[in-house]
Short mmCIF file of C-alpha atoms and ligand atoms in Angstrom, two decimals:
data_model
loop_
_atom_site.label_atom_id
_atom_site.label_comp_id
_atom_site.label_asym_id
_atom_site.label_seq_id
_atom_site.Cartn_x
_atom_site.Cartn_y
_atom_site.Cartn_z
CA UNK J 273 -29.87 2.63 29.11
CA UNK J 274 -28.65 5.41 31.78
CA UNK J 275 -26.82 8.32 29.97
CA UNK J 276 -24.86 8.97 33.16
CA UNK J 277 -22.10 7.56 35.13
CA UNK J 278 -20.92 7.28 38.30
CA UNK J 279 -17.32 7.65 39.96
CA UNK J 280 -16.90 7.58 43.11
CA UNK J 281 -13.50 8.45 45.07
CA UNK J 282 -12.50 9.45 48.18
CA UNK J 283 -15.97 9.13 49.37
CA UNK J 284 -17.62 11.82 46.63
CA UNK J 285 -19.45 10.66 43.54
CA UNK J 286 -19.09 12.03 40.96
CA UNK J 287 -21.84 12.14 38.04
CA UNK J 288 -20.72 12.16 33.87
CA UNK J 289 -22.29 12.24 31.36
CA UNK J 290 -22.43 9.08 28.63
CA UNK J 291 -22.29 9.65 24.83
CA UNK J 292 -23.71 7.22 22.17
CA UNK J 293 -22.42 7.21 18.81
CA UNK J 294 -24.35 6.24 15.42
CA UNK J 295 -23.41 2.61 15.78
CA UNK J 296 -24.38 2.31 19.45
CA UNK J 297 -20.51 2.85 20.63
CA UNK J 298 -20.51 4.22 24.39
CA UNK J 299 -18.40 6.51 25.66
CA UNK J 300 -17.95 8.32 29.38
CA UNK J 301 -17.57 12.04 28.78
CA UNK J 302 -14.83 13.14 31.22
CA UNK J 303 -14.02 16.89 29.90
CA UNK J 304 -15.79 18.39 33.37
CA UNK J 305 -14.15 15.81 35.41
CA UNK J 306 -11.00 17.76 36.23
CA UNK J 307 -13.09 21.00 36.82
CA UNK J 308 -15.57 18.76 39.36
CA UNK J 309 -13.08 16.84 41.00
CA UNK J 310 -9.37 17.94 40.40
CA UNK J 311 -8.71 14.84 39.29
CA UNK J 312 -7.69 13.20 35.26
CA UNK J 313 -7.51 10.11 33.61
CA UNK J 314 -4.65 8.41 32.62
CA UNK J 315 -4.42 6.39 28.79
CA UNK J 316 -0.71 6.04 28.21
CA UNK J 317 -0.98 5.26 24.00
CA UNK J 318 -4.80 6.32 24.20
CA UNK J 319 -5.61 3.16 23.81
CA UNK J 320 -9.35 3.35 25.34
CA UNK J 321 -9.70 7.28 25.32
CA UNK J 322 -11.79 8.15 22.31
CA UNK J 323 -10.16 11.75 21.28
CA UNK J 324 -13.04 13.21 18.93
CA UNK J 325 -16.44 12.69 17.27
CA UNK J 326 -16.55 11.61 13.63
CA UNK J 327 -18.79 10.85 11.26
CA UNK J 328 -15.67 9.78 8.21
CA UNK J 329 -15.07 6.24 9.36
CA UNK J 330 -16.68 3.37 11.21
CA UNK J 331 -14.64 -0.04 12.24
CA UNK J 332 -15.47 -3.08 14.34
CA UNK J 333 -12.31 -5.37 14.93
CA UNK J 334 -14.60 -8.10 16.20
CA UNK J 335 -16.77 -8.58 13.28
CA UNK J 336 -14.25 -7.40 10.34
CA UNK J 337 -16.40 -4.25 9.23
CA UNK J 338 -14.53 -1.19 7.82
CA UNK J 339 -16.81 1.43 6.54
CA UNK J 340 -16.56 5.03 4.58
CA UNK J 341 -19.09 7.18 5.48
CA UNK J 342 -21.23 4.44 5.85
CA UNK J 343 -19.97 2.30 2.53
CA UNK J 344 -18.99 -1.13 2.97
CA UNK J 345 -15.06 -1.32 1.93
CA UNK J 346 -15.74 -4.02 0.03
CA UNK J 347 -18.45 -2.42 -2.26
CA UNK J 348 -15.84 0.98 -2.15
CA UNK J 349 -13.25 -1.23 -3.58
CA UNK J 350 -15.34 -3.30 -6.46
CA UNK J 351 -17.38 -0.85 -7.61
CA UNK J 352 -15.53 2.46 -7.13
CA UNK J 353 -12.00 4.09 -7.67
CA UNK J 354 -9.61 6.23 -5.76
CA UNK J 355 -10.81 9.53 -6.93
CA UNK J 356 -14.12 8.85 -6.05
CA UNK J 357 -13.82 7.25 -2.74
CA UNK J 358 -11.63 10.59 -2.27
CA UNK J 359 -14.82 12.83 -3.16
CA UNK J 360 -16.42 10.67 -0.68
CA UNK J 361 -14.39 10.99 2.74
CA UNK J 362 -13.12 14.73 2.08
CA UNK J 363 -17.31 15.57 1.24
CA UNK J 364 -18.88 13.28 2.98
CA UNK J 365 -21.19 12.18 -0.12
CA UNK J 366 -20.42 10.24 -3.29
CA UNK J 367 -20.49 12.72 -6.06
CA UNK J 368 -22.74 12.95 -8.65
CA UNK J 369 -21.94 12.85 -12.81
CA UNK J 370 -20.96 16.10 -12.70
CA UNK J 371 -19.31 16.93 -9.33
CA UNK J 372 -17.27 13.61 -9.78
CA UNK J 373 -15.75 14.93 -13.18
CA UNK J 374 -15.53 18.32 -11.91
CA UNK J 375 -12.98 16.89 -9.31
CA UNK J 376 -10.95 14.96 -10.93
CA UNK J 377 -10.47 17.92 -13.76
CA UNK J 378 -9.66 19.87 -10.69
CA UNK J 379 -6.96 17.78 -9.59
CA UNK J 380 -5.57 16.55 -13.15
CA UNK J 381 -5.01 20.30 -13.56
CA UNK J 382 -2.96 21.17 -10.41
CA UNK J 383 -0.43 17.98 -10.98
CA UNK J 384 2.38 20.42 -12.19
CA UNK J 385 4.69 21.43 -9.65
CA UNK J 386 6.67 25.12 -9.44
CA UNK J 387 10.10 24.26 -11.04
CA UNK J 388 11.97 25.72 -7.95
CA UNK J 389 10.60 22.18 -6.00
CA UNK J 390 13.00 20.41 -8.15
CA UNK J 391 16.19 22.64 -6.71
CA UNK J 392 14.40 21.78 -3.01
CA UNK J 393 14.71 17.71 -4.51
CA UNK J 394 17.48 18.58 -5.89
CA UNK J 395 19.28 19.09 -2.52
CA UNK J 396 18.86 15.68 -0.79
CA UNK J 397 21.63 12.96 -1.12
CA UNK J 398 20.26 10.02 -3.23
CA UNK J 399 20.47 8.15 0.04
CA UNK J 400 17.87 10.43 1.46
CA UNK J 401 14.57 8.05 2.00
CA UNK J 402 11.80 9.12 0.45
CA UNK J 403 9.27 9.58 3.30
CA UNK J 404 11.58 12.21 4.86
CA UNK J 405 11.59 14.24 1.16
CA UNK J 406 8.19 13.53 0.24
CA UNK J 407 7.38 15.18 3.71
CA UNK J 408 9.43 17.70 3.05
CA UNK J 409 7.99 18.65 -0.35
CA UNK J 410 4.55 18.71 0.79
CA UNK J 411 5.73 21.52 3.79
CA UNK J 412 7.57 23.22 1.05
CA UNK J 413 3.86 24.18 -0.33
CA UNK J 414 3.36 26.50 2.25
CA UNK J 415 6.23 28.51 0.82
CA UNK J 416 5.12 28.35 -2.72
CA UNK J 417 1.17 28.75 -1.39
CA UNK J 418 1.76 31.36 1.89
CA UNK J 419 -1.76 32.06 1.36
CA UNK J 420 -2.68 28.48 2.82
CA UNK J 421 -1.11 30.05 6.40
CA UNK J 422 -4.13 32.30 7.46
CA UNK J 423 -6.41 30.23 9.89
CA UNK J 424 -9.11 32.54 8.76
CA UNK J 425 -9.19 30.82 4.77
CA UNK J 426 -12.08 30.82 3.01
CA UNK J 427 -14.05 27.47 1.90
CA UNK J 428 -12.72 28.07 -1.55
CA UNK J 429 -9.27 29.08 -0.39
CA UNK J 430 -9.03 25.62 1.64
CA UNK J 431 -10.39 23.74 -1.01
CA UNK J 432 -7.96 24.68 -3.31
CA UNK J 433 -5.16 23.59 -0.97
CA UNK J 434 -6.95 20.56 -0.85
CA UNK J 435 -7.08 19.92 -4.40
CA UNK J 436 -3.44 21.06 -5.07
CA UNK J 437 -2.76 18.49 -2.43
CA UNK J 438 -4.39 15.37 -4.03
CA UNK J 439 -3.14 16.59 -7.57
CA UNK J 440 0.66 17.25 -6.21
CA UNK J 441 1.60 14.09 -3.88
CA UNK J 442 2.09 11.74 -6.69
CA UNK J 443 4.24 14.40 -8.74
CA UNK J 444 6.20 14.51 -5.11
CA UNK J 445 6.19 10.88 -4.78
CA UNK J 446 7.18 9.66 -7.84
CA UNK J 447 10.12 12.57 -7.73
CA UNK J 448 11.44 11.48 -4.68
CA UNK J 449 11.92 7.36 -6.49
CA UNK J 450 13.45 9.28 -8.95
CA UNK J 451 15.72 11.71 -7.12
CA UNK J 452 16.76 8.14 -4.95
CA UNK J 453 18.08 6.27 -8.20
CA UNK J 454 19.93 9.35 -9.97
CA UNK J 455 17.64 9.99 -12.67
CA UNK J 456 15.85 12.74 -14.29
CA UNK J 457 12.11 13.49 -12.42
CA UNK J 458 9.21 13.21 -15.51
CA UNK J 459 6.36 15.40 -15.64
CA UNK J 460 2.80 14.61 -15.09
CA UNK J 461 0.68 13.76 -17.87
CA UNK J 462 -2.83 14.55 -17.77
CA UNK J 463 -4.17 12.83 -20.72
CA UNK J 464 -3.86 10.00 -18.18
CA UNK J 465 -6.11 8.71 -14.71
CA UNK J 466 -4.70 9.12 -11.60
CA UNK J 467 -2.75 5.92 -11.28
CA UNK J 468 -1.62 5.42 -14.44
CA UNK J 469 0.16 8.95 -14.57
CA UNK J 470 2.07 8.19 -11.35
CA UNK J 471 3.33 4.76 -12.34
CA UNK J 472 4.35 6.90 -15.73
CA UNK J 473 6.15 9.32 -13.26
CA UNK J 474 7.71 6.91 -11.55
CA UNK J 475 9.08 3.91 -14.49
CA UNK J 476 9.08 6.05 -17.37
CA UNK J 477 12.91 6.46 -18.88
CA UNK J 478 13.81 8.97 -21.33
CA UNK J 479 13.75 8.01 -24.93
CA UNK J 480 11.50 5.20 -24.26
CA UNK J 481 7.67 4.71 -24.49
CA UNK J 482 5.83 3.94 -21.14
CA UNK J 483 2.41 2.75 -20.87
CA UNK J 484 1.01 1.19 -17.79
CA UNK J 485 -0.49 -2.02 -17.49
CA UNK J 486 -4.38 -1.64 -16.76
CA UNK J 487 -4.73 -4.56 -14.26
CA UNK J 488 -1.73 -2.74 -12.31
CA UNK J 489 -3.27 0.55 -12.61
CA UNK J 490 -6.37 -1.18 -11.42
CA UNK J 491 -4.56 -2.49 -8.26
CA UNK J 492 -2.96 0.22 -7.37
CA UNK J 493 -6.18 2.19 -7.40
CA UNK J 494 -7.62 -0.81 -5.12
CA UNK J 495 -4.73 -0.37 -2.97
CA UNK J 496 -5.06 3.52 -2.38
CA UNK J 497 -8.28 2.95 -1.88
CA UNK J 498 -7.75 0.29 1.12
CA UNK J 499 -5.93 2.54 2.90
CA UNK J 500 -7.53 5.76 2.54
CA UNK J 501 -8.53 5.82 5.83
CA UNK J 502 -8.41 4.15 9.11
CA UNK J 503 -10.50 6.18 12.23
CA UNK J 504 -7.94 7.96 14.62
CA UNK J 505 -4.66 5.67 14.30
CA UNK J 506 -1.07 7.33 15.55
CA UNK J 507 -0.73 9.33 12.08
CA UNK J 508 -4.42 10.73 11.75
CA UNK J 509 -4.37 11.88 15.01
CA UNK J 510 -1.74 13.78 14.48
CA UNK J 511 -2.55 15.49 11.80
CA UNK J 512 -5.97 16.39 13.75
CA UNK J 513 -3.35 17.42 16.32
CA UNK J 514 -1.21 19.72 14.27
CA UNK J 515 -4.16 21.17 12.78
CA UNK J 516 -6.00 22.35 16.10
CA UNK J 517 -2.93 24.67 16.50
CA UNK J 518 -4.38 25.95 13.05
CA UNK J 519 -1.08 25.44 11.48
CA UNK J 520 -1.54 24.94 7.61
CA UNK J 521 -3.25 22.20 6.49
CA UNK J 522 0.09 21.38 4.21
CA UNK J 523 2.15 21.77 7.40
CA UNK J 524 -0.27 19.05 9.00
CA UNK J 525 -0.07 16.69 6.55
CA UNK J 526 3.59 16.99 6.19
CA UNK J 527 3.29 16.15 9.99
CA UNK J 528 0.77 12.88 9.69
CA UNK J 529 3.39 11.58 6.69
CA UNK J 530 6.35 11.78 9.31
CA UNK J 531 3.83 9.86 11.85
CA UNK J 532 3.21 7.03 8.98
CA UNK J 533 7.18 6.80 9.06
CA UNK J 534 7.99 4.20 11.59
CA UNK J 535 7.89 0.13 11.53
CA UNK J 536 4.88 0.10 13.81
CA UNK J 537 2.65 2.08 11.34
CA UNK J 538 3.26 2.65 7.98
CA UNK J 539 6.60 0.86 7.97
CA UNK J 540 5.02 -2.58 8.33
CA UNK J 541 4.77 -3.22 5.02
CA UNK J 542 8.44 -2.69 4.32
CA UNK J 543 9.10 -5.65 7.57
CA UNK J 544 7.04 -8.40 5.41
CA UNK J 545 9.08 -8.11 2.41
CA UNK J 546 12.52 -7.51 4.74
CA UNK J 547 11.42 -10.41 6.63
CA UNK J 548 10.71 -13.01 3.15
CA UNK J 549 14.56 -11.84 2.08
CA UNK J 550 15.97 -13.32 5.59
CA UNK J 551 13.89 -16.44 5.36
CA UNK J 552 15.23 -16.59 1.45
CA UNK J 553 18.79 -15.36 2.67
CA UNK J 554 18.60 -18.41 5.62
CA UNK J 555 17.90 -21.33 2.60
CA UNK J 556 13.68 -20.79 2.29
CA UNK J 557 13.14 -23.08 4.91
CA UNK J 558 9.36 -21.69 6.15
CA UNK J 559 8.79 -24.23 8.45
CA UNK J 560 11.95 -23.42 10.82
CA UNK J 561 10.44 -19.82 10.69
CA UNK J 562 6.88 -20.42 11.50
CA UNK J 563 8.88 -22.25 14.52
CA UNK J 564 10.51 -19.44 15.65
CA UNK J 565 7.77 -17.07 15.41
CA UNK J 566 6.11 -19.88 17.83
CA UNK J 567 8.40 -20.14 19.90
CA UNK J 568 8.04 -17.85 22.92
CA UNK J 569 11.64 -17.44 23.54
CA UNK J 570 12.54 -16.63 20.55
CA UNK J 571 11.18 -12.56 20.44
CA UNK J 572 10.57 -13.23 16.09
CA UNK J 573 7.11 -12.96 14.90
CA UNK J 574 5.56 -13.67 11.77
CA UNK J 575 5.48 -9.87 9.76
CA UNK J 576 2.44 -9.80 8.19
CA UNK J 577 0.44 -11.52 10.94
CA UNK J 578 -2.01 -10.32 13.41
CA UNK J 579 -3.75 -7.04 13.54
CA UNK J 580 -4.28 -5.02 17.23
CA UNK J 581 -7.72 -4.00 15.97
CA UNK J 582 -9.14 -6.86 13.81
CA UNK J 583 -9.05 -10.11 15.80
CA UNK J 584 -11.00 -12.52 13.36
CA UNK J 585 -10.31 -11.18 9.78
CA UNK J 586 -8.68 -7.92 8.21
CA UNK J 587 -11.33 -7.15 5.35
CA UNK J 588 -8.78 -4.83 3.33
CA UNK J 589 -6.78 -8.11 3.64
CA UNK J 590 -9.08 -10.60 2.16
CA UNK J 591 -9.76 -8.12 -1.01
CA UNK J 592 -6.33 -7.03 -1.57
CA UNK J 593 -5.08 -11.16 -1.47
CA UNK J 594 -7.48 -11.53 -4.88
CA UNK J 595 -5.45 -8.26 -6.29
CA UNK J 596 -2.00 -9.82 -5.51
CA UNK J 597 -3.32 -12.79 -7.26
CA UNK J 598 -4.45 -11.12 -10.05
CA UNK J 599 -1.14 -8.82 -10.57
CA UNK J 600 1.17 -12.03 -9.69
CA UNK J 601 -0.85 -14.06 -12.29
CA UNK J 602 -1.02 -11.11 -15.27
CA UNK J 603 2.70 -10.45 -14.45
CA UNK J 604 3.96 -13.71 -14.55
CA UNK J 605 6.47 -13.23 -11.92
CA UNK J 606 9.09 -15.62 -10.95
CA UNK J 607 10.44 -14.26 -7.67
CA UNK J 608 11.87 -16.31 -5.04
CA UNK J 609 10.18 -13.95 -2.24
CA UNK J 610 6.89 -14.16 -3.39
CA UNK J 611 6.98 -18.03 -4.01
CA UNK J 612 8.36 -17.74 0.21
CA UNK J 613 5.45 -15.58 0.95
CA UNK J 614 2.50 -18.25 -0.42
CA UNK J 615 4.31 -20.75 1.32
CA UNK J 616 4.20 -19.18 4.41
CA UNK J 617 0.52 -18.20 4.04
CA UNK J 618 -0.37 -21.32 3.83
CA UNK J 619 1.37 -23.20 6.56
CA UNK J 620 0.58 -20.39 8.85
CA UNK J 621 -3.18 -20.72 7.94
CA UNK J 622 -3.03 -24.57 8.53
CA UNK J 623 -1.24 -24.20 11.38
CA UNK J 624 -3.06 -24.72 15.44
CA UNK J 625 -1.27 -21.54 16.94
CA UNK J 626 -2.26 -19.47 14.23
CA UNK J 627 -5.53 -20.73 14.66
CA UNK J 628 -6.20 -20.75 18.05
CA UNK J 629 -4.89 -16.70 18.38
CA UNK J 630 -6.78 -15.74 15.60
CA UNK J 631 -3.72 -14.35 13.56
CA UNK J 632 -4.25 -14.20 10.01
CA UNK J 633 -2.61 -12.04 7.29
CA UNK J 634 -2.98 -8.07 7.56
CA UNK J 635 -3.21 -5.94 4.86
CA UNK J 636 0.78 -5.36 4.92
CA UNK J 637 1.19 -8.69 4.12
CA UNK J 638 -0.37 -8.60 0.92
CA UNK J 639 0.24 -4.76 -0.08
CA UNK J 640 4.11 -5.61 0.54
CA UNK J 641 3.76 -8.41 -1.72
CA UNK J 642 2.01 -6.39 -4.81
CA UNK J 643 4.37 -3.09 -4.20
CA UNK J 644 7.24 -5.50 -4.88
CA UNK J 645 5.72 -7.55 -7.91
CA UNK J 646 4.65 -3.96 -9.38
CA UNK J 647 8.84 -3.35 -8.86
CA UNK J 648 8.38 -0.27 -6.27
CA UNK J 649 11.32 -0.51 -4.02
CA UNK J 650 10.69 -1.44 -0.52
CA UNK J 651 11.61 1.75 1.08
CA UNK J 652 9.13 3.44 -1.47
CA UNK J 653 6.47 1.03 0.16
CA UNK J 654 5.44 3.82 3.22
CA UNK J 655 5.56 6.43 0.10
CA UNK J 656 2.81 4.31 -1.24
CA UNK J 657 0.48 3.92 1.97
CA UNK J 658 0.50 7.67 2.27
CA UNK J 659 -0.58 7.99 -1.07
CA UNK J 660 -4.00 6.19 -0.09
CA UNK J 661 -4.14 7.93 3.17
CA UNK J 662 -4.32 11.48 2.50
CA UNK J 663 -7.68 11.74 1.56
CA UNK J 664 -8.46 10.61 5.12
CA UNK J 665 -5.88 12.87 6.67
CA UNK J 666 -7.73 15.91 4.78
CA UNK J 667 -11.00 14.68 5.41
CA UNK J 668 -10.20 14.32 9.07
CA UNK J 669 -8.85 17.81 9.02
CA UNK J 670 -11.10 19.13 7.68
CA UNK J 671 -13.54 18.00 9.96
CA UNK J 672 -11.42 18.56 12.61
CA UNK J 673 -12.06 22.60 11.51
CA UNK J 674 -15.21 22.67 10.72
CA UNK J 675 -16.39 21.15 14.11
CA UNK J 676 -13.86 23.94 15.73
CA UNK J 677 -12.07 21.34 17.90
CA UNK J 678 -9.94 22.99 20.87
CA UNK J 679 -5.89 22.71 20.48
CA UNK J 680 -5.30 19.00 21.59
CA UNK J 681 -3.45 19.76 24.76
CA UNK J 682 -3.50 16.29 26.71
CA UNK J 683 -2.47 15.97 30.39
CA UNK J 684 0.20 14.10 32.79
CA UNK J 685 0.99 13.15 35.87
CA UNK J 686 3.83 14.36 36.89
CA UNK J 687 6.53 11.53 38.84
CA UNK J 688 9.71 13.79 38.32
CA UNK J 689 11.69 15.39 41.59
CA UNK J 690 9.61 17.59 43.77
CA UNK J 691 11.20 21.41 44.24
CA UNK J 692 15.00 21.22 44.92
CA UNK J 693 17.41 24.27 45.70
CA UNK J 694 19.95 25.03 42.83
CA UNK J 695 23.59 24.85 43.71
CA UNK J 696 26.65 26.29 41.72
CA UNK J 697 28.48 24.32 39.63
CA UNK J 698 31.42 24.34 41.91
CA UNK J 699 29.13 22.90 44.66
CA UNK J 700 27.84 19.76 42.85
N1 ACO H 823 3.65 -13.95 15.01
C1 ACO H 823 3.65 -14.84 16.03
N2 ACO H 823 2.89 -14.73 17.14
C2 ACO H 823 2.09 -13.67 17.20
C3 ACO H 823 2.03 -12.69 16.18
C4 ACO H 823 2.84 -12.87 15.05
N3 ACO H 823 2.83 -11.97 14.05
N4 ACO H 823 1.13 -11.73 16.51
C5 ACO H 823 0.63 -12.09 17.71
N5 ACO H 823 1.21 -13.26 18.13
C6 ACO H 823 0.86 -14.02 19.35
C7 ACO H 823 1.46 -13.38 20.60
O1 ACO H 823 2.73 -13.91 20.90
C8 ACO H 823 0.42 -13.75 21.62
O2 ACO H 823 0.59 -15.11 21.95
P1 ACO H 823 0.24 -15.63 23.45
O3 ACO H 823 -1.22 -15.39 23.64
O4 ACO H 823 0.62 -17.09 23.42
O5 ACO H 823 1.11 -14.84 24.37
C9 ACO H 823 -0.90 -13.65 20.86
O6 ACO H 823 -0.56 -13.92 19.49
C10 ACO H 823 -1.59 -12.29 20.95
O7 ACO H 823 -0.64 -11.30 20.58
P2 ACO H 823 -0.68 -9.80 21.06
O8 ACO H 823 0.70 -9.22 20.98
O9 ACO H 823 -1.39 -9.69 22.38
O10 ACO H 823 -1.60 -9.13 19.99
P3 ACO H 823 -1.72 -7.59 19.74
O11 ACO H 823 -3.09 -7.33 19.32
O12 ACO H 823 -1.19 -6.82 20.88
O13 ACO H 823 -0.70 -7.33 18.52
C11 ACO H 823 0.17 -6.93 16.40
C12 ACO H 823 -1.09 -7.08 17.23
C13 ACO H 823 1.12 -5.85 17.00
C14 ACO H 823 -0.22 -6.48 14.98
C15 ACO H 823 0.89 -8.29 16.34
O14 ACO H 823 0.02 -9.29 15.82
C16 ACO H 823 2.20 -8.25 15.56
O15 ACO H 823 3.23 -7.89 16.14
N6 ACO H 823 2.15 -8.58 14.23
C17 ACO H 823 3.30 -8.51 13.39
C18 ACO H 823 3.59 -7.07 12.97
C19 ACO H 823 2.63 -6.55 11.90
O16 ACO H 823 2.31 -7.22 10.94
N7 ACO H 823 2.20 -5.30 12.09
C20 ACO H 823 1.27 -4.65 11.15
C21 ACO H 823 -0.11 -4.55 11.72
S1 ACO H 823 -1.23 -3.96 10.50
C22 ACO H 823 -1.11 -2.33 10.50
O17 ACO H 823 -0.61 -1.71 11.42
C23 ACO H 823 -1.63 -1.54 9.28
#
């Protein structure tokens, strides 16, 4: 296979080289092109411009594969946890015995946050959504941390904002629930794992006893670990962004959460469940629904359905359907939504247009669906995702700094006025 390509324009050619990754992806290398040629390309959305080498995650849409560092997601999310898989992407090696405990000690003792963050919480109206605080918190560390601001940080140094991050975000997370519904934040407790202290942080009430559920705990955990990282999508990137400014690496994660915001990344999740309550709202009827989402004049679409990278099957999507199973069974829920949301599953999956366009459930469908049965309001849901995402975010950051990427500076083309004379105001 050549490692070169051709462009031609204008009558000059112009030679490039072509890079091969790990798992035989091919890419043109057009950083000279400019200097050769005067010329750039133009990838409104970056939707075919591949923006850095990384050895954290490999996906193929075609044929369903999502891999950590080489680790089948599937194997990740039987045989693993959350903490581990963490180890894994921010390292780049599954621990051993004592690396793995050394970790999560590590992080179980940095949970506490400095009392002053609670007169930060305490400043946002209840109405405040709790991405917008939760980013906020996390930027606050680089005024309790200013340490984490020199560029030139030590390995230890870093690492410690790294651990301080993983150890603080469900404190922040579960605060920000709590600020939202008016009562009083609870404290970590270490005696317990990961999930189980932020589900304690987040249902506990004073004067009564909280213990979570271990199947929930254990879904949760699955959950975080589905979406702990995903290559470069819109949020990722710009944390990588953010960082090559060598802005703190709290600063660019506060960034990547305010990326995960909106409906068409994060915020999907929250659309399912939104979506179930208008079909309940509208009398249940699923099969006037599936209609409209068929119908092309009508601009609905089935929530839940499709995904623009995985065209046959989602595989976070097919593990995370047994967990909703498993929490909807152990919980014995009787919700309205949920009994709308199997219905709907299964006519869509029986149904020819679904079929024939290959659009099954995404992992939003189903994550939507547990959040709620697990009683996590919806606008908590985009909380949740970037609880499972940050070790990605810091593992891509990190690599991002190790590899000494340039400042992300992309180009344009310019189709504004050409040079004009100024006139007065009293000339216009
Ligand atoms: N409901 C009904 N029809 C759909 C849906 C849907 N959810 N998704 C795609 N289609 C149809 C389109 O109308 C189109 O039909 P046509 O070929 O007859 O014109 C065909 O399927 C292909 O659709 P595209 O828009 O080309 O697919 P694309 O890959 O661009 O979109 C996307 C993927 C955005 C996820 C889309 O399926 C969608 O809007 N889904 C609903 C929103 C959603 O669940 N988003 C979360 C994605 S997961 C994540 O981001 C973590």
């Amino acid at each position: 296979m050549s490692d070169t390509a051709k462009l031609s324009y204008n009558g000059k050619e112009f030679e490039l080289p072509v890079t091969e990754g790990s798992e035989n992806e091919l890419a043109i290398d057009i950083a000279k092109l400019r200097g050769q040629s005067g010329i750039i390309t133009l990838d409104p959305g970056f939707k075919n411009t591949g923006s850095t080498k990384s050895a954290i995650t490999f996906l193929d849409g075609e044929k369903g594969i999502l891999r950590y560092r080489g680790y089948n997601i599937e194997d990740l999310a039987e045989k693993s946890n959350f903490l581990e898989v963490s180890y894994l992407l921010i390292n780049g090696e599954l621990p051993n015995k004592s690396q793995y405990d050394n970790f999560c000690q590590e992080i179980t003792m940095h949970t506490l946050v400095h009392e002053d963050i609670k007169k930060i919480l305490g400043g946002f109206p209840s109405v405040a959504h709790p991405m917008g605080v939760l980013s906020s918190l996390i930027c606050s560390l680089t005024a309790f941390y200013p340490n984490s601001l020199d560029p030139n940080n030590s390995d230890k140094e870093i690492n410690l904002s790294i651990v301080r991050l993983m150890a603080k975000l469900p404190t922040f997370a579960a605060w920000a629930y709590k600020n939202k519904v008016g009562h009083p934040v609870n404290y970590p407790d270490n005696k317990l794992d990961y999930c189980s202290n932020f589900l304690k942080m987040m249902f506990a009430l004073p004067a009564e006893t909280y213990e979570a559920d271990p199947v929930i705990s254990k879904a949760l955990d699955q959950l975080l670990i589905l979406h702990a990282d995903h290559e470069q999508n819109c949020s990722t990137s710009t944390v990588r962004i953010v960082g090559s400014s060598q802005a703190s690496i709290y600063a660019s994660i506060s960034a990547g959460v305010n990326a995960l915001w909106g409906p068409l990344h994060g915020g999907a999740n929250q659309s399912v469940i939104e979506m179930l309550e208008a079909i309940k709202e509208d009398g249940g009827n699923t099969k006037k629904w599936l209609d409209k989402a068929k119908d092309k004049n009508d601009p609905f679409r089935l929530m839940g359905f499709g995904h623009r990278v995985y065209k046959n099957f989602d595989p976070r999507a097919k593990i995370i359907k047994k967990a909703a199973d498993d929490v909807l069974d152990k919980l014995g829920i009787d919700d309205p939504i949920l009994e709308i949301a199997k219905e709907l599953e299964e006519a869509a999956l029986g149904d020819q247009y679904f079929v024939d366009r290959k659009l099954y459930p995404n992992v939003d469908f189903y994550s939507g669906i547990i959040y709620r049965a697990l009683g996590i309001p919806t606008d908590m849901f985009t909380v949740m995702f970037a609880l499972g995402r940050l070790p990605g975010w810091i593992a891509q950051w990190k690599e991002m700094r190790e590899n000494n990427e340039p400042i992300g500076r992309p180009r344009q083309i310019y189709v504004g006025a050409t040079k004009r004379d100024y006139k007065e105001i009293s000339k216009r």
